[in-house]
PDB file of C-alpha atoms in Angstrom:
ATOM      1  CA  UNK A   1     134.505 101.025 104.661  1.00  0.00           C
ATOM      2  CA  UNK A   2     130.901 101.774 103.401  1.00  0.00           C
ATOM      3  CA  UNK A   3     127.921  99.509 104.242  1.00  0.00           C
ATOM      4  CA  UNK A   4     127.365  96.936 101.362  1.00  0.00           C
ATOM      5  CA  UNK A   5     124.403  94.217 100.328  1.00  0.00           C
ATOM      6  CA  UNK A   6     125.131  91.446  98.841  1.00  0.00           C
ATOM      7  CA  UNK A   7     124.039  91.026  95.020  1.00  0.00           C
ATOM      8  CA  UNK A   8     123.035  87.895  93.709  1.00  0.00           C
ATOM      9  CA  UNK A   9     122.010  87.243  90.081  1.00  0.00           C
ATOM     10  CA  UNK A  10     120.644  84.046  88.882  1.00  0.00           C
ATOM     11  CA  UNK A  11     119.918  82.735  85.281  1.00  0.00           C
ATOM     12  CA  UNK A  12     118.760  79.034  84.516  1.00  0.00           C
ATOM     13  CA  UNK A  13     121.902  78.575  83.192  1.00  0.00           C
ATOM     14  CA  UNK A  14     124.242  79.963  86.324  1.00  0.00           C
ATOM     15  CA  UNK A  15     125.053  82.184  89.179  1.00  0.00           C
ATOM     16  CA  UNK A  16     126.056  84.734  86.881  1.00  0.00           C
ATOM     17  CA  UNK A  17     126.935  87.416  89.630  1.00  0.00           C
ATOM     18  CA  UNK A  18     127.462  87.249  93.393  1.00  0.00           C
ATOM     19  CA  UNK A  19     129.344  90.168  94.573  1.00  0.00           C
ATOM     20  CA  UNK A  20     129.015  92.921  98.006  1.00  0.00           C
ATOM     21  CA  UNK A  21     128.009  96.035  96.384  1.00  0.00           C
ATOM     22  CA  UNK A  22     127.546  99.824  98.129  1.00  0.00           C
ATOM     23  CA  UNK A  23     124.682 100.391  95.656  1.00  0.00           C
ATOM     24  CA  UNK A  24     121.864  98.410  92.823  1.00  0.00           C
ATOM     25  CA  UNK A  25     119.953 100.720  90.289  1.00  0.00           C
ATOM     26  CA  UNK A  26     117.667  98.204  88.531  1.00  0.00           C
ATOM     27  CA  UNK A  27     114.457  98.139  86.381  1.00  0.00           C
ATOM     28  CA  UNK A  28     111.679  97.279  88.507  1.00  0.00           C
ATOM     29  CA  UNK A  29     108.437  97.120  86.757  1.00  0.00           C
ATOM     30  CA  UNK A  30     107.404 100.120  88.629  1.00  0.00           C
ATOM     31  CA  UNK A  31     110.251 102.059  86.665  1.00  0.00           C
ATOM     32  CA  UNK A  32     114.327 102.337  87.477  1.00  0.00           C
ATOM     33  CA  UNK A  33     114.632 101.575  91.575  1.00  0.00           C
ATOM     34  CA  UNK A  34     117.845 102.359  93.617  1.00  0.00           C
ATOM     35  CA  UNK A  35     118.849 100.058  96.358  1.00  0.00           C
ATOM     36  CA  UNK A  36     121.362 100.883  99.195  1.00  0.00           C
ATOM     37  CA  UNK A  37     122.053  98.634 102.216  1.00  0.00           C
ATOM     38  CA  UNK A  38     119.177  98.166 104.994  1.00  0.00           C
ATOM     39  CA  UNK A  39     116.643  98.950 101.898  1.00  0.00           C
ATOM     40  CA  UNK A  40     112.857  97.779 103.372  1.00  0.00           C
ATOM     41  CA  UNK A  41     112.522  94.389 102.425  1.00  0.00           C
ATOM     42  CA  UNK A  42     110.106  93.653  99.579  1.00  0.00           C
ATOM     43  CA  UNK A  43     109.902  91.465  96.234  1.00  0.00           C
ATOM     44  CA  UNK A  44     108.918  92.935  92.756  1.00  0.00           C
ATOM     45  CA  UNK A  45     109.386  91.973  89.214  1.00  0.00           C
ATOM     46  CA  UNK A  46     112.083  93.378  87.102  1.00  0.00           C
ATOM     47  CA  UNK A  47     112.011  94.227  83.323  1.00  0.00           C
ATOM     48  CA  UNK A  48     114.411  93.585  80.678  1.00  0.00           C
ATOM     49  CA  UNK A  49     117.029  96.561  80.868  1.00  0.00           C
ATOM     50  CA  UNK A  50     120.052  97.449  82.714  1.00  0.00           C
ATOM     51  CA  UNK A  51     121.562  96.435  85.834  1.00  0.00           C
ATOM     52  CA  UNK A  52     124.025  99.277  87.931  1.00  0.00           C
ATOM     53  CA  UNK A  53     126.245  97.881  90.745  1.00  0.00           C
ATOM     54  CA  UNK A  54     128.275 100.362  92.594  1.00  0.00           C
ATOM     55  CA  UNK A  55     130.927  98.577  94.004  1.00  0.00           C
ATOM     56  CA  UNK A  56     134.310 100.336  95.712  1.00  0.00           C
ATOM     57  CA  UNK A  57     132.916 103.786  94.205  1.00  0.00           C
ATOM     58  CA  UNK A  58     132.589 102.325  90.719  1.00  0.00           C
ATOM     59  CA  UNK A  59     129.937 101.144  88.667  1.00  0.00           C
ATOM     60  CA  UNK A  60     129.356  98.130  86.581  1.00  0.00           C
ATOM     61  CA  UNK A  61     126.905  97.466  84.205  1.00  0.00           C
ATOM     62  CA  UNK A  62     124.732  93.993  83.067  1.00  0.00           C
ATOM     63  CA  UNK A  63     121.905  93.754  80.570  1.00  0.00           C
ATOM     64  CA  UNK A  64     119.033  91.597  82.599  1.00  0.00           C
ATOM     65  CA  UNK A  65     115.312  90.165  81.355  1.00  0.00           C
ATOM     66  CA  UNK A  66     112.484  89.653  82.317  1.00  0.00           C
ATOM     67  CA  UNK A  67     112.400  87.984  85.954  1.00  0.00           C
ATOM     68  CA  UNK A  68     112.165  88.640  89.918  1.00  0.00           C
ATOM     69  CA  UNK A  69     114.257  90.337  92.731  1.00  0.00           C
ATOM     70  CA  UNK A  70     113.805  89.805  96.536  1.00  0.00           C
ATOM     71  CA  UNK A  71     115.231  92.806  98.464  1.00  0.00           C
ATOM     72  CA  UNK A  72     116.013  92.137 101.525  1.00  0.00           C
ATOM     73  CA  UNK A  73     118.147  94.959 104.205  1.00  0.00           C
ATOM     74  CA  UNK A  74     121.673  92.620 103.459  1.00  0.00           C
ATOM     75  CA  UNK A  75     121.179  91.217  99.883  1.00  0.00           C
ATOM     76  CA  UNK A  76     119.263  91.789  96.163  1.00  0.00           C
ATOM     77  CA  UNK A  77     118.544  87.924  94.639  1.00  0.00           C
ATOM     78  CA  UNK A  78     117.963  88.793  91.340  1.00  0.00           C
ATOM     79  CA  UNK A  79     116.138  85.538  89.123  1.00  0.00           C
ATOM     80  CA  UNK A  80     115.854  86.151  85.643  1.00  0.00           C
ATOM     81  CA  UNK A  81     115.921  85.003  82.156  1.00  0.00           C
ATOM     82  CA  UNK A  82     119.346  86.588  81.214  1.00  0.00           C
ATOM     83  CA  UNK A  83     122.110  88.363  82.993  1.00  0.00           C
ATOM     84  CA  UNK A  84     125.341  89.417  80.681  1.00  0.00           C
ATOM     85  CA  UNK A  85     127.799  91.820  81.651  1.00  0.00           C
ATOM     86  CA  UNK A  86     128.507  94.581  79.723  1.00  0.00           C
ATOM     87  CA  UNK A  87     132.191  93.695  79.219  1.00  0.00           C
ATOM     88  CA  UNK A  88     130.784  90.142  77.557  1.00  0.00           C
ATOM     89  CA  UNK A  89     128.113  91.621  75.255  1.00  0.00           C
ATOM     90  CA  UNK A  90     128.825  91.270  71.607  1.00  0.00           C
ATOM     91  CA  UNK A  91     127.308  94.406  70.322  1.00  0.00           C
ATOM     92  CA  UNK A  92     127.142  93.509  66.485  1.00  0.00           C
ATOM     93  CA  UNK A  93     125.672  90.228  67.725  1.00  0.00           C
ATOM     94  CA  UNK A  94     123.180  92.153  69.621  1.00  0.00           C
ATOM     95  CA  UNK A  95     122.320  94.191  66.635  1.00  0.00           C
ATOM     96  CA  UNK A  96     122.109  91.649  64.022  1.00  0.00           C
ATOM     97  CA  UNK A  97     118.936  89.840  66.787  1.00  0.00           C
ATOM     98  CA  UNK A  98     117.462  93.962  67.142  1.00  0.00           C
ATOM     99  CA  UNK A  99     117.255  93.569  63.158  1.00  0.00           C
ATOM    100  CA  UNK A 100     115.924  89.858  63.250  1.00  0.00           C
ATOM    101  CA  UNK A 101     113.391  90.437  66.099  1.00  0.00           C
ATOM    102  CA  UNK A 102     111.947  93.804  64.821  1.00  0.00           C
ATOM    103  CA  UNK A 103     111.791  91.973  60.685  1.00  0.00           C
ATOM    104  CA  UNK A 104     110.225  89.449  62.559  1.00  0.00           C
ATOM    105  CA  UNK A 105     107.820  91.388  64.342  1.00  0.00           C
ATOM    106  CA  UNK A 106     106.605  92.895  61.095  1.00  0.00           C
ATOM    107  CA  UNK A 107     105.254  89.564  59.979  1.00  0.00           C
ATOM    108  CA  UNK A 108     101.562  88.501  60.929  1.00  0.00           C
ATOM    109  CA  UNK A 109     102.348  85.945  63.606  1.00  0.00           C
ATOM    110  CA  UNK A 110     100.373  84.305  66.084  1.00  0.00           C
ATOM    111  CA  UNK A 111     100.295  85.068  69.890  1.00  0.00           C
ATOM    112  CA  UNK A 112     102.789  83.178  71.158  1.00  0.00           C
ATOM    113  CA  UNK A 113     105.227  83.660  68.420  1.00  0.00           C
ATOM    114  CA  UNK A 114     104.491  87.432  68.738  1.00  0.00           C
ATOM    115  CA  UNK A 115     105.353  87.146  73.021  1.00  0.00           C
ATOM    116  CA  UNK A 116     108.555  85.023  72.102  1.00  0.00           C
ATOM    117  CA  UNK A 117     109.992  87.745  69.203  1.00  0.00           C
ATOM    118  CA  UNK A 118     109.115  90.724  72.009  1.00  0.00           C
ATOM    119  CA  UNK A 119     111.483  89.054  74.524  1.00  0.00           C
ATOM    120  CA  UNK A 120     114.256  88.432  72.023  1.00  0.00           C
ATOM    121  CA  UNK A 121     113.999  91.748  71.142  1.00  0.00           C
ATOM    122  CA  UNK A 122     113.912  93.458  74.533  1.00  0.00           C
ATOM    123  CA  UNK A 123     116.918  91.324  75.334  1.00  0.00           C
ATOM    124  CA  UNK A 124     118.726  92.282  72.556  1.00  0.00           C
ATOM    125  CA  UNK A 125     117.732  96.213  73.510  1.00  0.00           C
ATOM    126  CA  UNK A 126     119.180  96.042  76.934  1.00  0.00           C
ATOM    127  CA  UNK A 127     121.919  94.442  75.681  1.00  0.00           C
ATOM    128  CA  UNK A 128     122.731  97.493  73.137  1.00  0.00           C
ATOM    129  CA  UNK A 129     121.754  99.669  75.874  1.00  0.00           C
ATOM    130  CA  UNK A 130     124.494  98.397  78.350  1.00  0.00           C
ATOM    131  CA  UNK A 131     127.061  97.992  75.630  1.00  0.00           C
ATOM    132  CA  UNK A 132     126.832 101.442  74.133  1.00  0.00           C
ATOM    133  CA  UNK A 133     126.435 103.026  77.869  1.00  0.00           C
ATOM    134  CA  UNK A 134     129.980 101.412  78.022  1.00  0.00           C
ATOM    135  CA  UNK A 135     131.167 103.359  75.309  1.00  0.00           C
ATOM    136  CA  UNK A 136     130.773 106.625  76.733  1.00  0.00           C
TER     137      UNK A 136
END
C-alpha cells in the first residue's frame, strides 16, 4: 500500500473533504505546489484555483478560494473560503457569475465593491476550470 497524508478541507460552512490521499497538487500563492507524504512541514496561503488529490492511483478534482493550508509530514488542513468538487459544480451556473462578475467589473465601483466582484469572479474561474478539466 503506498504512504498517504491525510487531506483536510475546511469551509465556514463544513468539512467539505477529509480523505487519506497518496498525493495534493494545490495553488499556493507561490504558484501550483505538489505534496506527497513526509512533505517538510510549513504553512502558506493558497489562491483560488484547483485542488488535485491522488487517491488509490486516481485523481480528483475541487475548485478552492482564497484561504490557508498547514502542511504538515501526515496531513494538508486546507481553510478556505470555498471548496466544491468537481462532480458538484454547476458549470452554466458558474458561467452565468463569470458573465455577472466580469459586467460588473466594467462598472466604476469603489474599492471594496471592486475586491468583493474579483473574488466572485476568481471563484467562479476555478470553478469552470475544474469542471471543464472534468470534461476531458
Amino acid at each position: 500500500m503506498a504512504a498517504t497524508l491525510k487531506l483536510e478541507i475546511v469551509t465556514p460552512e463544513a468539512k467539505t473533504y477529509s480523505e487519506d490521499v497518496e498525493m495534493v497538487t494545490l495553488p499556493a500563492s507561490e504558484g501550483e505546489m505538489g505534496i506527497l507524504p513526509q512533505h517538510v512541514p510549513l504553512m502558506t496561503q493558497i489562491v483560488p484555483g484547483e485542488i488535485i488529490a491522488r487517491k488509490e492511483g486516481r485523481d480528483y478534482f475541487l475548485a478552492v478560494g482564497e484561504g490557508f493550508v498547514e502542511v504538515t509530514g501526515e496531513r494538508v488542513a486546507i481553510m478556505t473560503d470555498m471548496a466544491i468538487r468537481a462532480e458538484n459544480i454547476d458549470e452554466a451556473e458558474a458561467e452565468e457569475a463569470r458573465q455577472r462578475a466580469e459586467a460588473r467589473l466594467a462598472e466604476k465601483l469603489d474599492d471594496t465593491e471592486a475586491a468583493m466582484v474579483s473574488a466572485a469572479l476568481a471563484h467562479s474561474l476555478a470553478q469552470l476550470k475544474v469542471k471543464r478539466r472534468q470534461h476531458r
